[in-house]
PDB file of C-alpha atoms in Angstrom:
ATOM      1  CA  MET A   1       0.000   0.000   0.000  1.00 57.00           C
ATOM      2  CA  ASP A   2       2.836   2.388   0.834  1.00 67.00           C
ATOM      3  CA  ARG A   3       4.382   1.781  -2.577  1.00 72.00           C
ATOM      4  CA  ILE A   4       1.036   2.415  -4.307  1.00 72.00           C
ATOM      5  CA  SER A   5       0.513   5.560  -2.231  1.00 74.00           C
ATOM      6  CA  ARG A   6       3.964   6.895  -3.117  1.00 77.00           C
ATOM      7  CA  GLY A   7       3.324   6.092  -6.767  1.00 75.00           C
ATOM      8  CA  LEU A   8       0.021   7.990  -6.734  1.00 81.00           C
ATOM      9  CA  LYS A   9       1.635  10.990  -5.044  1.00 81.00           C
ATOM     10  CA  ARG A  10       4.435  11.036  -7.602  1.00 83.00           C
ATOM     11  CA  MET A  11       1.972  10.705 -10.482  1.00 87.00           C
ATOM     12  CA  THR A  12      -0.140  13.534  -9.060  1.00 88.00           C
ATOM     13  CA  MET A  13       2.934  15.722  -8.718  1.00 88.00           C
ATOM     14  CA  TYR A  14       3.979  15.034 -12.314  1.00 87.00           C
ATOM     15  CA  LEU A  15       0.471  15.781 -13.580  1.00 89.00           C
ATOM     16  CA  ILE A  16       0.449  19.109 -11.731  1.00 91.00           C
ATOM     17  CA  LEU A  17       3.895  19.996 -13.115  1.00 88.00           C
ATOM     18  CA  ILE A  18       2.852  19.043 -16.648  1.00 91.00           C
ATOM     19  CA  ALA A  19      -0.329  21.130 -16.342  1.00 90.00           C
ATOM     20  CA  GLY A  20       1.705  24.092 -15.091  1.00 88.00           C
ATOM     21  CA  ALA A  21       4.204  23.708 -17.946  1.00 86.00           C
ATOM     22  CA  VAL A  22       1.383  23.591 -20.517  1.00 87.00           C
ATOM     23  CA  LEU A  23      -0.251  26.715 -19.064  1.00 88.00           C
ATOM     24  CA  PHE A  24       3.092  28.513 -19.148  1.00 85.00           C
ATOM     25  CA  ILE A  25       4.148  27.425 -22.629  1.00 86.00           C
ATOM     26  CA  PHE A  26       0.780  27.786 -24.407  1.00 86.00           C
ATOM     27  CA  PRO A  27       0.857  31.633 -24.767  1.00 85.00           C
ATOM     28  CA  PHE A  28       4.300  31.396 -26.396  1.00 86.00           C
ATOM     29  CA  TYR A  29       3.124  28.570 -28.642  1.00 87.00           C
ATOM     30  CA  TRP A  30       0.053  30.576 -29.652  1.00 85.00           C
ATOM     31  CA  MET A  31       2.262  33.614 -30.365  1.00 87.00           C
ATOM     32  CA  VAL A  32       4.492  31.626 -32.748  1.00 87.00           C
ATOM     33  CA  LEU A  33       1.456  29.930 -34.271  1.00 88.00           C
ATOM     34  CA  ALA A  34      -0.304  33.241 -34.894  1.00 85.00           C
ATOM     35  CA  SER A  35       2.751  34.565 -36.713  1.00 86.00           C
ATOM     36  CA  ILE A  36       2.537  31.822 -39.356  1.00 86.00           C
ATOM     37  CA  LYS A  37      -1.249  31.705 -39.727  1.00 85.00           C
ATOM     38  CA  THR A  38      -3.276  33.494 -42.370  1.00 82.00           C
ATOM     39  CA  PRO A  39      -4.915  36.774 -41.183  1.00 77.00           C
ATOM     40  CA  GLU A  40      -8.324  35.086 -41.133  1.00 77.00           C
ATOM     41  CA  GLU A  41      -7.101  32.388 -38.699  1.00 78.00           C
ATOM     42  CA  VAL A  42      -5.036  34.501 -36.295  1.00 76.00           C
ATOM     43  CA  PHE A  43      -7.650  34.501 -33.536  1.00 77.00           C
ATOM     44  CA  ASP A  44      -8.716  30.904 -34.018  1.00 75.00           C
ATOM     45  CA  LEU A  45      -7.862  28.619 -31.111  1.00 72.00           C
ATOM     46  CA  SER A  46      -6.848  25.777 -33.383  1.00 75.00           C
ATOM     47  CA  LEU A  47      -3.519  24.286 -32.322  1.00 78.00           C
ATOM     48  CA  ILE A  48      -2.474  23.468 -35.887  1.00 80.00           C
ATOM     49  CA  PRO A  49      -2.884  26.012 -38.703  1.00 79.00           C
ATOM     50  CA  SER A  50      -4.691  24.876 -41.823  1.00 79.00           C
ATOM     51  CA  LYS A  51      -2.077  26.698 -43.883  1.00 81.00           C
ATOM     52  CA  VAL A  52       1.420  27.853 -42.950  1.00 83.00           C
ATOM     53  CA  THR A  53       2.315  31.231 -44.399  1.00 84.00           C
ATOM     54  CA  TRP A  54       5.263  33.585 -43.906  1.00 87.00           C
ATOM     55  CA  ASP A  55       3.366  36.632 -45.151  1.00 84.00           C
ATOM     56  CA  SER A  56       3.323  38.179 -41.672  1.00 84.00           C
ATOM     57  CA  TYR A  57       7.119  38.083 -41.489  1.00 87.00           C
ATOM     58  CA  VAL A  58       7.437  39.514 -45.007  1.00 86.00           C
ATOM     59  CA  TYR A  59       5.028  42.333 -44.128  1.00 84.00           C
ATOM     60  CA  MET A  60       6.926  43.025 -40.891  1.00 83.00           C
ATOM     61  CA  PHE A  61      10.327  43.198 -42.610  1.00 85.00           C
ATOM     62  CA  ASP A  62       8.853  45.587 -45.187  1.00 83.00           C
ATOM     63  CA  ARG A  63       7.563  47.977 -42.493  1.00 81.00           C
ATOM     64  CA  ILE A  64      10.218  47.732 -39.746  1.00 83.00           C
ATOM     65  CA  PRO A  65      14.026  47.994 -40.028  1.00 86.00           C
ATOM     66  CA  VAL A  66      14.259  44.742 -38.105  1.00 86.00           C
ATOM     67  CA  TRP A  67      17.996  44.116 -38.398  1.00 89.00           C
ATOM     68  CA  GLY A  68      18.958  47.645 -37.383  1.00 90.00           C
ATOM     69  CA  SER A  69      16.506  47.616 -34.473  1.00 90.00           C
ATOM     70  CA  LEU A  70      17.726  44.167 -33.443  1.00 91.00           C
ATOM     71  CA  LEU A  71      21.306  45.469 -33.409  1.00 93.00           C
ATOM     72  CA  ASN A  72      20.202  48.418 -31.257  1.00 93.00           C
ATOM     73  CA  SER A  73      18.539  45.990 -28.853  1.00 93.00           C
ATOM     74  CA  PHE A  74      21.730  43.947 -28.563  1.00 94.00           C
ATOM     75  CA  ILE A  75      23.814  47.087 -27.987  1.00 94.00           C
ATOM     76  CA  PHE A  76      21.329  48.362 -25.402  1.00 95.00           C
ATOM     77  CA  ALA A  77      20.841  45.098 -23.514  1.00 94.00           C
ATOM     78  CA  GLY A  78      24.434  43.903 -23.987  1.00 94.00           C
ATOM     79  CA  GLY A  79      25.934  47.216 -22.871  1.00 95.00           C
ATOM     80  CA  VAL A  80      23.775  47.370 -19.745  1.00 95.00           C
ATOM     81  CA  THR A  81      24.588  43.727 -18.957  1.00 94.00           C
ATOM     82  CA  LEU A  82      28.356  44.148 -19.371  1.00 95.00           C
ATOM     83  CA  ILE A  83      28.540  47.302 -17.242  1.00 95.00           C
ATOM     84  CA  THR A  84      26.307  45.723 -14.613  1.00 95.00           C
ATOM     85  CA  LEU A  85      28.454  42.579 -14.396  1.00 94.00           C
ATOM     86  CA  ILE A  86      31.634  44.601 -13.897  1.00 94.00           C
ATOM     87  CA  PHE A  87      30.412  47.062 -11.284  1.00 94.00           C
ATOM     88  CA  THR A  88      28.002  44.835  -9.364  1.00 94.00           C
ATOM     89  CA  SER A  89      30.701  42.173  -9.007  1.00 93.00           C
ATOM     90  CA  MET A  90      33.082  44.794  -7.601  1.00 93.00           C
ATOM     91  CA  ALA A  91      30.441  46.078  -5.191  1.00 93.00           C
ATOM     92  CA  GLY A  92      29.416  42.546  -4.215  1.00 93.00           C
ATOM     93  CA  TYR A  93      33.033  41.590  -3.502  1.00 93.00           C
ATOM     94  CA  ALA A  94      33.572  44.677  -1.347  1.00 92.00           C
ATOM     95  CA  LEU A  95      30.406  44.017   0.651  1.00 92.00           C
ATOM     96  CA  ALA A  96      31.225  40.326   1.068  1.00 90.00           C
ATOM     97  CA  ARG A  97      34.975  40.280   1.739  1.00 89.00           C
ATOM     98  CA  LEU A  98      36.258  43.733   2.691  1.00 88.00           C
ATOM     99  CA  GLU A  99      35.973  45.043   6.229  1.00 87.00           C
ATOM    100  CA  PHE A 100      35.013  48.709   6.546  1.00 88.00           C
ATOM    101  CA  ARG A 101      32.812  50.805   8.788  1.00 90.00           C
ATOM    102  CA  GLY A 102      29.163  50.936   7.790  1.00 89.00           C
ATOM    103  CA  ARG A 103      29.366  47.957   5.442  1.00 90.00           C
ATOM    104  CA  ASP A 104      26.167  46.316   6.665  1.00 89.00           C
ATOM    105  CA  VAL A 105      24.307  49.626   6.717  1.00 93.00           C
ATOM    106  CA  LEU A 106      25.397  50.320   3.150  1.00 92.00           C
ATOM    107  CA  PHE A 107      24.203  46.872   2.066  1.00 92.00           C
ATOM    108  CA  SER A 108      20.826  47.518   3.706  1.00 92.00           C
ATOM    109  CA  VAL A 109      20.505  50.838   1.867  1.00 92.00           C
ATOM    110  CA  ILE A 110      21.331  49.121  -1.427  1.00 91.00           C
ATOM    111  CA  LEU A 111      18.604  46.560  -0.779  1.00 89.00           C
ATOM    112  CA  LEU A 112      16.150  49.358   0.016  1.00 90.00           C
ATOM    113  CA  THR A 113      16.734  50.857  -3.436  1.00 89.00           C
ATOM    114  CA  MET A 114      15.171  47.711  -4.907  1.00 87.00           C
ATOM    115  CA  MET A 115      11.839  48.974  -3.568  1.00 88.00           C
ATOM    116  CA  ILE A 116      12.033  52.263  -5.473  1.00 87.00           C
ATOM    117  CA  PRO A 117      10.115  51.986  -8.773  1.00 87.00           C
ATOM    118  CA  PHE A 118      11.901  53.145 -11.877  1.00 86.00           C
ATOM    119  CA  GLN A 119       9.105  55.612 -12.605  1.00 85.00           C
ATOM    120  CA  LEU A 120      10.274  57.757  -9.660  1.00 87.00           C
ATOM    121  CA  LEU A 121      13.810  57.946 -11.085  1.00 89.00           C
ATOM    122  CA  MET A 122      12.749  58.408 -14.673  1.00 89.00           C
ATOM    123  CA  ILE A 123      12.375  62.204 -14.712  1.00 90.00           C
ATOM    124  CA  PRO A 124      15.689  62.968 -12.887  1.00 92.00           C
ATOM    125  CA  LEU A 125      17.520  60.541 -15.199  1.00 92.00           C
ATOM    126  CA  TYR A 126      15.889  62.108 -18.246  1.00 92.00           C
ATOM    127  CA  ILE A 127      16.951  65.604 -17.130  1.00 93.00           C
ATOM    128  CA  ILE A 128      20.523  64.385 -16.653  1.00 93.00           C
ATOM    129  CA  VAL A 129      20.551  62.827 -20.129  1.00 93.00           C
ATOM    130  CA  VAL A 130      19.269  66.082 -21.681  1.00 93.00           C
ATOM    131  CA  LYS A 131      21.816  68.209 -19.776  1.00 93.00           C
ATOM    132  CA  LEU A 132      24.676  65.957 -20.912  1.00 93.00           C
ATOM    133  CA  GLY A 133      23.503  66.021 -24.525  1.00 91.00           C
ATOM    134  CA  TRP A 134      23.010  62.262 -24.634  1.00 92.00           C
ATOM    135  CA  MET A 135      19.633  62.243 -26.383  1.00 92.00           C
ATOM    136  CA  ASN A 136      19.575  59.809 -29.331  1.00 91.00           C
ATOM    137  CA  THR A 137      22.894  58.270 -28.303  1.00 92.00           C
ATOM    138  CA  TYR A 138      23.881  54.855 -27.003  1.00 93.00           C
ATOM    139  CA  ALA A 139      25.375  56.506 -23.912  1.00 93.00           C
ATOM    140  CA  GLY A 140      21.990  57.990 -23.003  1.00 92.00           C
ATOM    141  CA  LEU A 141      20.318  54.672 -23.697  1.00 92.00           C
ATOM    142  CA  VAL A 142      22.726  52.465 -21.738  1.00 94.00           C
ATOM    143  CA  LEU A 143      24.503  54.304 -18.914  1.00 92.00           C
ATOM    144  CA  PRO A 144      21.563  55.681 -16.855  1.00 92.00           C
ATOM    145  CA  VAL A 145      19.986  52.224 -16.427  1.00 91.00           C
ATOM    146  CA  SER A 146      23.189  50.261 -15.831  1.00 90.00           C
ATOM    147  CA  VAL A 147      23.997  48.666 -12.442  1.00 87.00           C
ATOM    148  CA  ASN A 148      21.261  47.334 -10.180  1.00 89.00           C
ATOM    149  CA  ALA A 149      20.880  46.288  -6.563  1.00 91.00           C
ATOM    150  CA  LEU A 150      19.816  42.761  -7.469  1.00 90.00           C
ATOM    151  CA  GLY A 151      23.169  42.092  -9.119  1.00 91.00           C
ATOM    152  CA  ILE A 152      25.041  43.388  -6.076  1.00 93.00           C
ATOM    153  CA  PHE A 153      22.932  41.164  -3.827  1.00 92.00           C
ATOM    154  CA  ILE A 154      23.532  38.023  -5.920  1.00 90.00           C
ATOM    155  CA  PHE A 155      27.292  38.563  -6.168  1.00 92.00           C
ATOM    156  CA  ARG A 156      27.580  39.425  -2.487  1.00 92.00           C
ATOM    157  CA  GLN A 157      25.743  36.285  -1.464  1.00 89.00           C
ATOM    158  CA  PHE A 158      27.758  34.079  -3.807  1.00 88.00           C
ATOM    159  CA  PHE A 159      31.129  35.522  -2.793  1.00 90.00           C
ATOM    160  CA  ARG A 160      30.323  34.728   0.831  1.00 89.00           C
ATOM    161  CA  THR A 161      30.313  31.031  -0.105  1.00 86.00           C
ATOM    162  CA  VAL A 162      33.932  31.128  -1.328  1.00 86.00           C
ATOM    163  CA  PRO A 163      36.363  29.861   1.375  1.00 87.00           C
ATOM    164  CA  GLN A 164      38.217  32.691   3.091  1.00 87.00           C
ATOM    165  CA  GLU A 165      41.422  30.613   3.015  1.00 88.00           C
ATOM    166  CA  LEU A 166      41.529  30.948  -0.779  1.00 87.00           C
ATOM    167  CA  ILE A 167      41.426  34.728  -0.559  1.00 88.00           C
ATOM    168  CA  ASP A 168      43.983  34.826   2.254  1.00 87.00           C
ATOM    169  CA  ALA A 169      46.365  32.672   0.215  1.00 89.00           C
ATOM    170  CA  ALA A 170      46.072  35.049  -2.745  1.00 88.00           C
ATOM    171  CA  ARG A 171      46.767  38.040  -0.505  1.00 88.00           C
ATOM    172  CA  ILE A 172      49.845  36.320   0.928  1.00 87.00           C
ATOM    173  CA  ASP A 173      51.077  35.805  -2.637  1.00 85.00           C
ATOM    174  CA  GLY A 174      50.830  39.555  -3.159  1.00 86.00           C
ATOM    175  CA  ALA A 175      47.606  39.747  -5.164  1.00 85.00           C
ATOM    176  CA  GLY A 176      45.605  42.945  -4.843  1.00 87.00           C
ATOM    177  CA  GLU A 177      41.862  43.029  -4.338  1.00 87.00           C
ATOM    178  CA  LEU A 178      41.058  43.657  -8.000  1.00 88.00           C
ATOM    179  CA  LYS A 179      43.317  40.801  -9.073  1.00 89.00           C
ATOM    180  CA  ILE A 180      41.639  38.514  -6.543  1.00 89.00           C
ATOM    181  CA  LEU A 181      38.240  39.543  -7.876  1.00 89.00           C
ATOM    182  CA  PHE A 182      38.942  39.168 -11.594  1.00 89.00           C
ATOM    183  CA  ARG A 183      41.435  36.283 -11.478  1.00 88.00           C
ATOM    184  CA  ILE A 184      39.982  34.147  -8.680  1.00 88.00           C
ATOM    185  CA  MET A 185      36.471  35.125  -7.604  1.00 90.00           C
ATOM    186  CA  LEU A 186      34.823  35.737 -10.972  1.00 89.00           C
ATOM    187  CA  PRO A 187      36.068  32.485 -12.582  1.00 89.00           C
ATOM    188  CA  LEU A 188      34.561  30.654  -9.588  1.00 87.00           C
ATOM    189  CA  SER A 189      31.276  32.552  -9.813  1.00 86.00           C
ATOM    190  CA  LYS A 190      29.993  31.501 -13.232  1.00 85.00           C
ATOM    191  CA  PRO A 191      26.521  30.648 -11.846  1.00 85.00           C
ATOM    192  CA  ALA A 192      26.218  34.100 -10.272  1.00 87.00           C
ATOM    193  CA  CYS A 193      27.492  35.799 -13.440  1.00 89.00           C
ATOM    194  CA  VAL A 194      24.983  33.901 -15.590  1.00 87.00           C
ATOM    195  CA  THR A 195      22.094  34.697 -13.249  1.00 86.00           C
ATOM    196  CA  VAL A 196      22.917  38.412 -13.112  1.00 90.00           C
ATOM    197  CA  ALA A 197      23.437  38.457 -16.881  1.00 90.00           C
ATOM    198  CA  ILE A 198      20.070  36.818 -17.618  1.00 87.00           C
ATOM    199  CA  PHE A 199      18.098  39.012 -15.218  1.00 87.00           C
ATOM    200  CA  THR A 200      19.865  42.159 -16.424  1.00 91.00           C
ATOM    201  CA  PHE A 201      19.639  41.315 -20.131  1.00 91.00           C
ATOM    202  CA  MET A 202      15.896  40.683 -19.959  1.00 88.00           C
ATOM    203  CA  GLY A 203      15.177  44.148 -18.543  1.00 89.00           C
ATOM    204  CA  PRO A 204      16.558  46.405 -21.317  1.00 92.00           C
ATOM    205  CA  TRP A 205      15.824  43.828 -24.023  1.00 92.00           C
ATOM    206  CA  ASN A 206      12.088  44.097 -23.303  1.00 88.00           C
ATOM    207  CA  ASP A 207      12.143  47.705 -22.100  1.00 89.00           C
ATOM    208  CA  LEU A 208       9.946  50.217 -23.877  1.00 87.00           C
ATOM    209  CA  LEU A 209       9.588  53.176 -21.516  1.00 89.00           C
ATOM    210  CA  TRP A 210      13.215  54.332 -21.270  1.00 92.00           C
ATOM    211  CA  PRO A 211      13.992  54.071 -25.019  1.00 92.00           C
ATOM    212  CA  LEU A 212      10.800  56.042 -25.750  1.00 89.00           C
ATOM    213  CA  LEU A 213      12.147  58.874 -23.590  1.00 91.00           C
ATOM    214  CA  VAL A 214      15.692  59.129 -24.897  1.00 92.00           C
ATOM    215  CA  THR A 215      15.435  58.105 -28.569  1.00 90.00           C
ATOM    216  CA  ARG A 216      13.650  59.970 -31.332  1.00 84.00           C
ATOM    217  CA  ASP A 217      15.308  58.699 -34.510  1.00 85.00           C
ATOM    218  CA  GLN A 218      14.178  55.358 -35.895  1.00 83.00           C
ATOM    219  CA  GLU A 219      17.820  54.415 -36.494  1.00 86.00           C
ATOM    220  CA  MET A 220      18.380  54.392 -32.708  1.00 89.00           C
ATOM    221  CA  MET A 221      15.247  52.508 -31.679  1.00 90.00           C
ATOM    222  CA  PRO A 222      15.543  49.034 -30.105  1.00 92.00           C
ATOM    223  CA  LEU A 223      13.269  46.351 -31.504  1.00 88.00           C
ATOM    224  CA  ALA A 224      10.737  46.530 -28.642  1.00 87.00           C
ATOM    225  CA  GLN A 225      10.180  50.224 -29.319  1.00 87.00           C
ATOM    226  CA  ALA A 226      10.030  49.762 -33.089  1.00 84.00           C
ATOM    227  CA  ALA A 227       7.522  46.930 -32.665  1.00 81.00           C
ATOM    228  CA  THR A 228       5.310  49.048 -30.408  1.00 80.00           C
ATOM    229  CA  LEU A 229       5.287  51.961 -32.837  1.00 79.00           C
ATOM    230  CA  PHE A 230       4.535  49.491 -35.627  1.00 75.00           C
ATOM    231  CA  GLY A 231       1.422  48.402 -33.727  1.00 69.00           C
ATOM    232  CA  LEU A 232       0.337  51.980 -33.002  1.00 61.00           C
ATOM    233  CA  GLU A 233       0.928  53.633 -36.371  1.00 60.00           C
ATOM    234  CA  GLY A 234      -2.034  52.241 -38.206  1.00 51.00           C
ATOM    235  CA  GLN A 235      -0.659  48.718 -38.453  1.00 48.00           C
ATOM    236  CA  GLY A 236      -2.694  47.347 -35.563  1.00 47.00           C
ATOM    237  CA  GLY A 237      -4.817  45.215 -37.893  1.00 53.00           C
ATOM    238  CA  GLN A 238      -1.793  43.163 -38.858  1.00 74.00           C
ATOM    239  CA  TRP A 239      -1.843  40.990 -35.755  1.00 79.00           C
ATOM    240  CA  GLY A 240       0.115  38.239 -37.452  1.00 81.00           C
ATOM    241  CA  SER A 241       2.994  40.647 -38.093  1.00 81.00           C
ATOM    242  CA  ILE A 242       2.841  41.906 -34.515  1.00 82.00           C
ATOM    243  CA  MET A 243       3.103  38.313 -33.325  1.00 84.00           C
ATOM    244  CA  ALA A 244       6.002  37.799 -35.741  1.00 86.00           C
ATOM    245  CA  VAL A 245       8.058  40.677 -34.346  1.00 85.00           C
ATOM    246  CA  THR A 246       7.176  39.591 -30.812  1.00 85.00           C
ATOM    247  CA  THR A 247       8.438  36.102 -31.618  1.00 88.00           C
ATOM    248  CA  ILE A 248      11.740  37.489 -32.876  1.00 88.00           C
ATOM    249  CA  LEU A 249      11.981  39.575 -29.714  1.00 87.00           C
ATOM    250  CA  ALA A 250      11.406  36.547 -27.469  1.00 87.00           C
ATOM    251  CA  VAL A 251      13.828  34.134 -29.146  1.00 87.00           C
ATOM    252  CA  PRO A 252      17.171  35.517 -27.800  1.00 86.00           C
ATOM    253  CA  VAL A 253      16.039  35.453 -24.166  1.00 84.00           C
ATOM    254  CA  VAL A 254      14.692  31.899 -24.489  1.00 84.00           C
ATOM    255  CA  VAL A 255      17.910  30.715 -26.144  1.00 85.00           C
ATOM    256  CA  LEU A 256      20.005  32.465 -23.486  1.00 82.00           C
ATOM    257  CA  TYR A 257      18.124  30.707 -20.697  1.00 79.00           C
ATOM    258  CA  LEU A 258      18.189  27.289 -22.378  1.00 81.00           C
ATOM    259  CA  PHE A 259      21.964  27.456 -22.793  1.00 80.00           C
ATOM    260  CA  PHE A 260      22.681  28.610 -19.245  1.00 76.00           C
ATOM    261  CA  GLN A 261      19.813  27.159 -17.196  1.00 74.00           C
ATOM    262  CA  ARG A 262      22.147  24.844 -15.248  1.00 73.00           C
ATOM    263  CA  TYR A 263      24.204  27.782 -13.953  1.00 70.00           C
ATOM    264  CA  PHE A 264      21.034  29.776 -13.322  1.00 67.00           C
ATOM    265  CA  ILE A 265      19.476  27.067 -11.132  1.00 70.00           C
ATOM    266  CA  GLU A 266      22.769  26.491  -9.310  1.00 66.00           C
ATOM    267  CA  SER A 267      23.123  30.175  -8.506  1.00 62.00           C
ATOM    268  CA  VAL A 268      19.536  30.557  -7.279  1.00 62.00           C
ATOM    269  CA  SER A 269      19.934  27.566  -4.981  1.00 61.00           C
ATOM    270  CA  SER A 270      23.276  28.750  -3.581  1.00 58.00           C
ATOM    271  CA  THR A 271      22.706  32.494  -3.185  1.00 54.00           C
ATOM    272  CA  GLY A 272      19.191  32.355  -1.812  1.00 51.00           C
ATOM    273  CA  MET A 273      20.118  30.441   1.343  1.00 43.00           C
ATOM    274  CA  LYS A 274      23.206  32.252   2.579  1.00 44.00           C
ATOM    275  CA  GLY A 275      22.762  35.133   4.995  1.00 41.00           C
TER     276      GLY A 275
END
């Protein structure tokens, strides 16, 4: 009876997980499906299209400079991610391994900034960008939204798991703090780097509000902004094309997670439990 009971519990758990996976995946499946359906079938709930057509993608490429906007998205998201990895790792190392007065208070203040919505910082950041003459530039797009408290928290928690003896040995050998960070700590912190990179990359990649504020020329627009304007400028009836550009926008993030999910899960499990 115990074996049967355990089998039923396991089967129930698997059924619940499968149902959750289906509920999560179905909107993405419908999005891809709608992009290859005919306009008459876009809103049908059929799981298999009666006819596969690429007209929506052709229409989208005719109306949107997809490749240029995609490049802008990679520069925007990639630039923010790179700067965030460098500076949050430095801050996380200092908060985890360096002794100085007010360290814990500073860490608490950094965590408190996570509760401040971006909308409250938007106007001051916009004024700074205008004063510096960074409108319609990559600097204005990338620098004001680089570095975040979540990255500092993840690196700080992960660095606390590294044995202190390893750091002491490097200091005895004459290594400075930056050398210890970039030569020892970061190579050991691949899971933390991947987690920070994924979380950071997703933000600017899907961001619409900040690019709308600081970019005016179509040549500077990331793909999310170009896709939104495509839907608002009289093209709203082309729902298949909107689903097509949304599919292209979703693919890089999905691929990024699929390639690095092992490091992501490892980092979440290791950084979430250490105080």
